[in-house]
mmCIF file of C-alpha atoms in Angstrom:
data_model
loop_
_atom_site.group_PDB
_atom_site.id
_atom_site.type_symbol
_atom_site.label_atom_id
_atom_site.label_comp_id
_atom_site.label_asym_id
_atom_site.label_seq_id
_atom_site.Cartn_x
_atom_site.Cartn_y
_atom_site.Cartn_z
ATOM 1 C CA UNK I 50 84.633 57.250 158.395
ATOM 2 C CA UNK I 51 88.141 56.650 159.682
ATOM 3 C CA UNK I 52 90.773 55.734 157.131
ATOM 4 C CA UNK I 53 94.236 54.298 157.640
ATOM 5 C CA UNK I 54 96.412 51.855 155.733
ATOM 6 C CA UNK I 55 96.538 49.815 158.934
ATOM 7 C CA UNK I 56 93.391 49.912 161.105
ATOM 8 C CA UNK I 57 95.409 49.363 164.264
ATOM 9 C CA UNK I 58 96.843 52.858 163.799
ATOM 10 C CA UNK I 59 93.368 54.269 164.556
ATOM 11 C CA UNK I 60 93.548 53.380 168.256
ATOM 12 C CA UNK I 61 93.996 56.961 169.468
ATOM 13 C CA UNK I 62 91.128 58.300 167.365
ATOM 14 C CA UNK I 63 88.874 55.491 168.527
ATOM 15 C CA UNK I 64 89.758 56.351 172.119
ATOM 16 C CA UNK I 65 88.715 59.946 171.483
ATOM 17 C CA UNK I 66 85.430 58.936 169.898
ATOM 18 C CA UNK I 67 84.682 56.454 172.656
ATOM 19 C CA UNK I 68 85.404 59.074 175.324
ATOM 20 C CA UNK I 69 82.857 61.570 173.984
ATOM 21 C CA UNK I 70 80.077 59.014 173.660
ATOM 22 C CA UNK I 71 80.359 57.818 170.070
ATOM 23 C CA UNK I 72 79.114 54.269 169.593
ATOM 24 C CA UNK I 73 79.235 53.493 165.860
ATOM 25 C CA UNK I 74 82.373 53.931 163.783
ATOM 26 C CA UNK I 75 83.272 52.807 160.267
ATOM 27 C CA UNK I 76 86.767 51.807 159.266
ATOM 28 C CA UNK I 77 87.627 52.088 155.582
ATOM 29 C CA UNK I 78 88.506 48.775 153.983
ATOM 30 C CA UNK I 79 91.928 48.329 152.408
ATOM 31 C CA UNK I 80 93.536 45.314 150.703
ATOM 32 C CA UNK I 81 96.007 44.997 153.560
ATOM 33 C CA UNK I 82 96.313 41.244 154.329
ATOM 34 C CA UNK I 83 95.997 41.928 158.054
ATOM 35 C CA UNK I 84 92.954 44.245 157.727
ATOM 36 C CA UNK I 85 90.453 41.724 159.108
ATOM 37 C CA UNK I 86 92.766 40.661 161.908
ATOM 38 C CA UNK I 87 93.428 44.246 162.992
ATOM 39 C CA UNK I 88 89.741 45.167 162.881
ATOM 40 C CA UNK I 89 88.924 42.122 164.993
ATOM 41 C CA UNK I 90 91.534 43.272 167.502
ATOM 42 C CA UNK I 91 89.989 46.756 167.599
ATOM 43 C CA UNK I 92 86.584 45.188 168.287
ATOM 44 C CA UNK I 93 88.075 43.471 171.316
ATOM 45 C CA UNK I 94 89.860 46.599 172.525
ATOM 46 C CA UNK I 95 86.767 48.794 172.158
ATOM 47 C CA UNK I 96 83.773 46.645 173.140
ATOM 48 C CA UNK I 97 81.530 49.703 173.531
ATOM 49 C CA UNK I 98 82.032 50.693 169.885
ATOM 50 C CA UNK I 99 80.057 49.117 167.057
ATOM 51 C CA UNK I 100 82.601 48.967 164.261
ATOM 52 C CA UNK I 101 81.681 48.610 160.596
ATOM 53 C CA UNK I 102 83.464 48.604 157.253
ATOM 54 C CA UNK I 103 83.488 51.602 154.898
ATOM 55 C CA UNK I 104 84.328 52.116 151.217
ATOM 56 C CA UNK I 105 83.118 48.606 150.387
ATOM 57 C CA UNK I 106 82.910 48.068 146.609
ATOM 58 C CA UNK I 107 84.461 44.636 146.138
ATOM 59 C CA UNK I 108 83.459 41.130 147.118
ATOM 60 C CA UNK I 109 86.766 40.720 148.941
ATOM 61 C CA UNK I 110 86.033 43.802 151.045
ATOM 62 C CA UNK I 111 82.690 42.435 152.165
ATOM 63 C CA UNK I 112 84.194 39.042 152.915
ATOM 64 C CA UNK I 113 86.976 40.726 154.917
ATOM 65 C CA UNK I 114 84.358 42.544 157.004
ATOM 66 C CA UNK I 115 82.665 39.225 157.753
ATOM 67 C CA UNK I 116 85.967 37.612 158.742
ATOM 68 C CA UNK I 117 86.622 40.530 161.102
ATOM 69 C CA UNK I 118 83.255 39.960 162.763
ATOM 70 C CA UNK I 119 81.801 43.302 161.672
ATOM 71 C CA UNK I 120 78.010 43.453 161.453
ATOM 72 C CA UNK I 121 77.591 46.236 158.920
ATOM 73 C CA UNK I 122 79.321 47.769 155.932
ATOM 74 C CA UNK I 123 78.790 50.914 153.877
ATOM 75 C CA UNK I 124 79.332 51.352 150.164
ATOM 76 C CA UNK I 125 79.565 54.481 148.007
ATOM 77 C CA UNK I 126 77.643 52.629 145.271
ATOM 78 C CA UNK I 127 74.472 50.606 144.746
ATOM 79 C CA UNK I 128 75.502 47.081 143.727
ATOM 80 C CA UNK I 129 72.779 44.366 143.757
ATOM 81 C CA UNK I 130 75.434 41.641 143.786
ATOM 82 C CA UNK I 131 77.035 43.017 146.927
ATOM 83 C CA UNK I 132 73.640 43.362 148.597
ATOM 84 C CA UNK I 133 72.906 39.718 147.897
ATOM 85 C CA UNK I 134 76.282 38.594 149.220
ATOM 86 C CA UNK I 135 75.889 40.742 152.341
ATOM 87 C CA UNK I 136 72.592 38.996 153.045
ATOM 88 C CA UNK I 137 74.287 35.612 152.710
ATOM 89 C CA UNK I 138 77.078 36.704 155.067
ATOM 90 C CA UNK I 139 74.678 38.141 157.629
ATOM 91 C CA UNK I 140 75.984 41.691 157.216
ATOM 92 C CA UNK I 141 73.871 44.812 156.839
ATOM 93 C CA UNK I 142 75.137 46.630 153.740
ATOM 94 C CA UNK I 143 74.224 50.303 153.348
ATOM 95 C CA UNK I 144 74.385 51.242 149.653
ATOM 96 C CA UNK I 145 75.271 54.691 148.345
ATOM 97 C CA UNK I 146 72.638 56.536 146.290
ATOM 98 C CA UNK I 147 72.538 59.915 144.583
ATOM 99 C CA UNK I 148 69.906 60.166 141.868
ATOM 100 C CA UNK I 149 66.144 59.518 142.148
ATOM 101 C CA UNK I 150 66.681 56.457 139.947
ATOM 102 C CA UNK I 151 69.213 55.034 142.399
ATOM 103 C CA UNK I 152 66.941 55.705 145.363
ATOM 104 C CA UNK I 153 64.075 53.976 143.535
ATOM 105 C CA UNK I 154 66.321 51.048 142.614
ATOM 106 C CA UNK I 155 67.374 50.695 146.251
ATOM 107 C CA UNK I 156 63.711 50.651 147.259
ATOM 108 C CA UNK I 157 62.888 47.895 144.762
ATOM 109 C CA UNK I 158 65.828 45.869 146.091
ATOM 110 C CA UNK I 159 64.387 46.090 149.589
ATOM 111 C CA UNK I 160 66.963 48.443 151.095
ATOM 112 C CA UNK I 161 65.564 50.027 154.225
ATOM 113 C CA UNK I 162 68.719 52.053 154.791
ATOM 114 C CA UNK I 163 70.687 54.107 152.249
ATOM 115 C CA UNK I 164 73.586 56.527 152.213
ATOM 116 C CA UNK I 165 73.007 59.784 150.318
ATOM 117 C CA UNK I 166 76.426 60.474 148.831
ATOM 118 C CA UNK I 167 78.000 62.932 148.292
ATOM 119 C CA UNK I 168 75.497 64.936 150.306
ATOM 120 C CA UNK I 169 77.497 68.171 150.362
ATOM 121 C CA UNK I 170 77.023 68.480 146.598
ATOM 122 C CA UNK I 171 73.236 68.329 146.940
ATOM 123 C CA UNK I 172 72.267 70.461 149.935
ATOM 124 C CA UNK I 173 69.798 69.712 152.771
ATOM 125 C CA UNK I 174 66.716 70.463 150.655
ATOM 126 C CA UNK I 175 67.414 67.645 148.192
ATOM 127 C CA UNK I 176 66.177 64.614 150.136
ATOM 128 C CA UNK I 177 62.702 65.903 151.106
ATOM 129 C CA UNK I 178 62.061 66.823 147.466
ATOM 130 C CA UNK I 179 62.180 63.124 146.588
ATOM 131 C CA UNK I 180 59.316 62.232 148.897
ATOM 132 C CA UNK I 181 56.480 63.424 146.655
ATOM 133 C CA UNK I 182 57.550 61.552 143.493
ATOM 134 C CA UNK I 183 58.977 58.460 145.224
ATOM 135 C CA UNK I 184 56.653 58.055 148.213
ATOM 136 C CA UNK I 185 57.957 56.638 151.485
ATOM 137 C CA UNK I 186 61.720 56.948 151.501
ATOM 138 C CA UNK I 187 64.206 54.613 153.194
ATOM 139 C CA UNK I 188 66.153 55.588 156.294
ATOM 140 C CA UNK I 189 68.668 58.087 154.958
ATOM 141 C CA UNK I 190 72.202 58.808 156.114
ATOM 142 C CA UNK I 191 73.568 61.992 154.546
ATOM 143 C CA UNK I 192 77.306 61.564 153.987
ATOM 144 C CA UNK I 193 80.200 63.121 152.149
ATOM 145 C CA UNK I 194 81.889 66.444 152.854
ATOM 146 C CA UNK I 195 79.790 67.319 155.903
ATOM 147 C CA UNK I 196 81.059 68.841 159.154
ATOM 148 C CA UNK I 197 79.650 68.727 162.702
ATOM 149 C CA UNK I 198 78.215 72.203 162.158
ATOM 150 C CA UNK I 199 76.115 70.831 159.262
ATOM 151 C CA UNK I 200 74.390 68.112 161.262
ATOM 152 C CA UNK I 201 71.422 69.973 162.729
ATOM 153 C CA UNK I 202 70.459 71.582 159.421
ATOM 154 C CA UNK I 203 70.448 68.216 157.668
ATOM 155 C CA UNK I 204 68.458 66.516 160.407
ATOM 156 C CA UNK I 205 65.945 69.358 160.311
ATOM 157 C CA UNK I 206 65.602 68.917 156.541
ATOM 158 C CA UNK I 207 64.290 65.379 156.924
ATOM 159 C CA UNK I 208 67.233 62.993 156.647
ATOM 160 C CA UNK I 209 67.458 60.468 159.451
ATOM 161 C CA UNK I 210 71.170 60.685 160.143
ATOM 162 C CA UNK I 211 74.327 62.537 159.188
ATOM 163 C CA UNK I 212 77.706 60.909 158.657
ATOM 164 C CA UNK I 213 81.028 62.615 159.270
ATOM 165 C CA UNK I 214 84.267 61.481 157.714
ATOM 166 C CA UNK I 215 87.000 63.820 156.502
ATOM 167 C CA UNK I 216 86.244 66.436 159.143
ATOM 168 C CA UNK I 217 87.572 64.062 161.798
ATOM 169 C CA UNK I 218 90.506 62.791 159.769
ATOM 170 C CA UNK I 219 93.957 63.926 160.814
ATOM 171 C CA UNK I 220 94.927 63.997 157.162
ATOM 172 C CA UNK I 221 91.871 65.973 156.073
ATOM 173 C CA UNK I 222 91.725 69.556 154.889
ATOM 174 C CA UNK I 223 89.561 70.750 157.770
ATOM 175 C CA UNK I 224 90.596 72.416 161.014
ATOM 176 C CA UNK I 225 91.005 69.208 163.015
ATOM 177 C CA UNK I 226 90.879 70.644 166.563
ATOM 178 C CA UNK I 227 87.877 72.819 165.764
ATOM 179 C CA UNK I 228 86.049 69.896 164.151
ATOM 180 C CA UNK I 229 86.558 67.664 167.176
ATOM 181 C CA UNK I 230 85.429 70.399 169.542
ATOM 182 C CA UNK I 231 82.303 70.901 167.424
ATOM 183 C CA UNK I 232 81.628 67.168 167.554
ATOM 184 C CA UNK I 233 81.921 67.112 171.351
ATOM 185 C CA UNK I 234 79.519 70.015 171.638
ATOM 186 C CA UNK I 235 77.089 68.403 169.215
ATOM 187 C CA UNK I 236 77.025 65.076 171.054
ATOM 188 C CA UNK I 237 76.449 66.930 174.316
ATOM 189 C CA UNK I 238 73.657 69.031 172.810
ATOM 190 C CA UNK I 239 71.837 66.057 171.294
ATOM 191 C CA UNK I 240 72.219 63.978 174.433
ATOM 192 C CA UNK I 241 70.026 60.871 174.447
ATOM 193 C CA UNK I 242 68.657 61.833 171.032
ATOM 194 C CA UNK I 243 72.019 61.060 169.420
ATOM 195 C CA UNK I 244 73.370 57.817 168.065
ATOM 196 C CA UNK I 245 76.759 59.197 167.061
ATOM 197 C CA UNK I 246 78.512 57.522 164.220
ATOM 198 C CA UNK I 247 76.272 54.827 162.832
ATOM 199 C CA UNK I 248 77.779 54.040 159.443
ATOM 200 C CA UNK I 249 80.683 56.346 158.756
ATOM 201 C CA UNK I 250 80.420 58.337 161.994
ATOM 202 C CA UNK I 251 76.749 59.014 162.160
ATOM 203 C CA UNK I 252 74.800 61.264 164.443
ATOM 204 C CA UNK I 253 71.159 60.292 164.322
ATOM 205 C CA UNK I 254 67.950 61.526 165.841
ATOM 206 C CA UNK I 255 66.707 57.951 166.208
#
């Protein structure tokens, strides 16, 4: 998930992601009046990237994503009201879940796609343990505090995708150059099996 007060300032990072084969990138929503306009401009400048909105918790954030022409949004929380509004706006909203109760609630609300957040606090073994008590689980994107070097272990554990955020952020606490090199190597290794950066910078085996 890329974050900037002004989305237009993300041009260089989007160029980098585009160059190594990334196709889905989230941009964190902010109350900046020009947020929708700048995201719409980025969509035009990077037609090969499927841009979505991140950190969506408010109605205004979801509406801003629709105005920008984005087709999906990701939230750190499970909010039935936002899910209903997203359906009305024609946007796919990926809710954040953590506990078994939240996963079950997402299932009853018809969510076929969820974001396990913060995944780094749970460990790769957490998600498969929910399968026995909860049955068929929704498509799961593990997100929050994960690095490129974590991706394969999480995919092997049974999640469907892994999202990367702070590891690719210039302002993050990680070794930026090393993280980007690891991402390049990972995309190359996964080849056609990768869908890098579906919500929040996702690398998927689907």
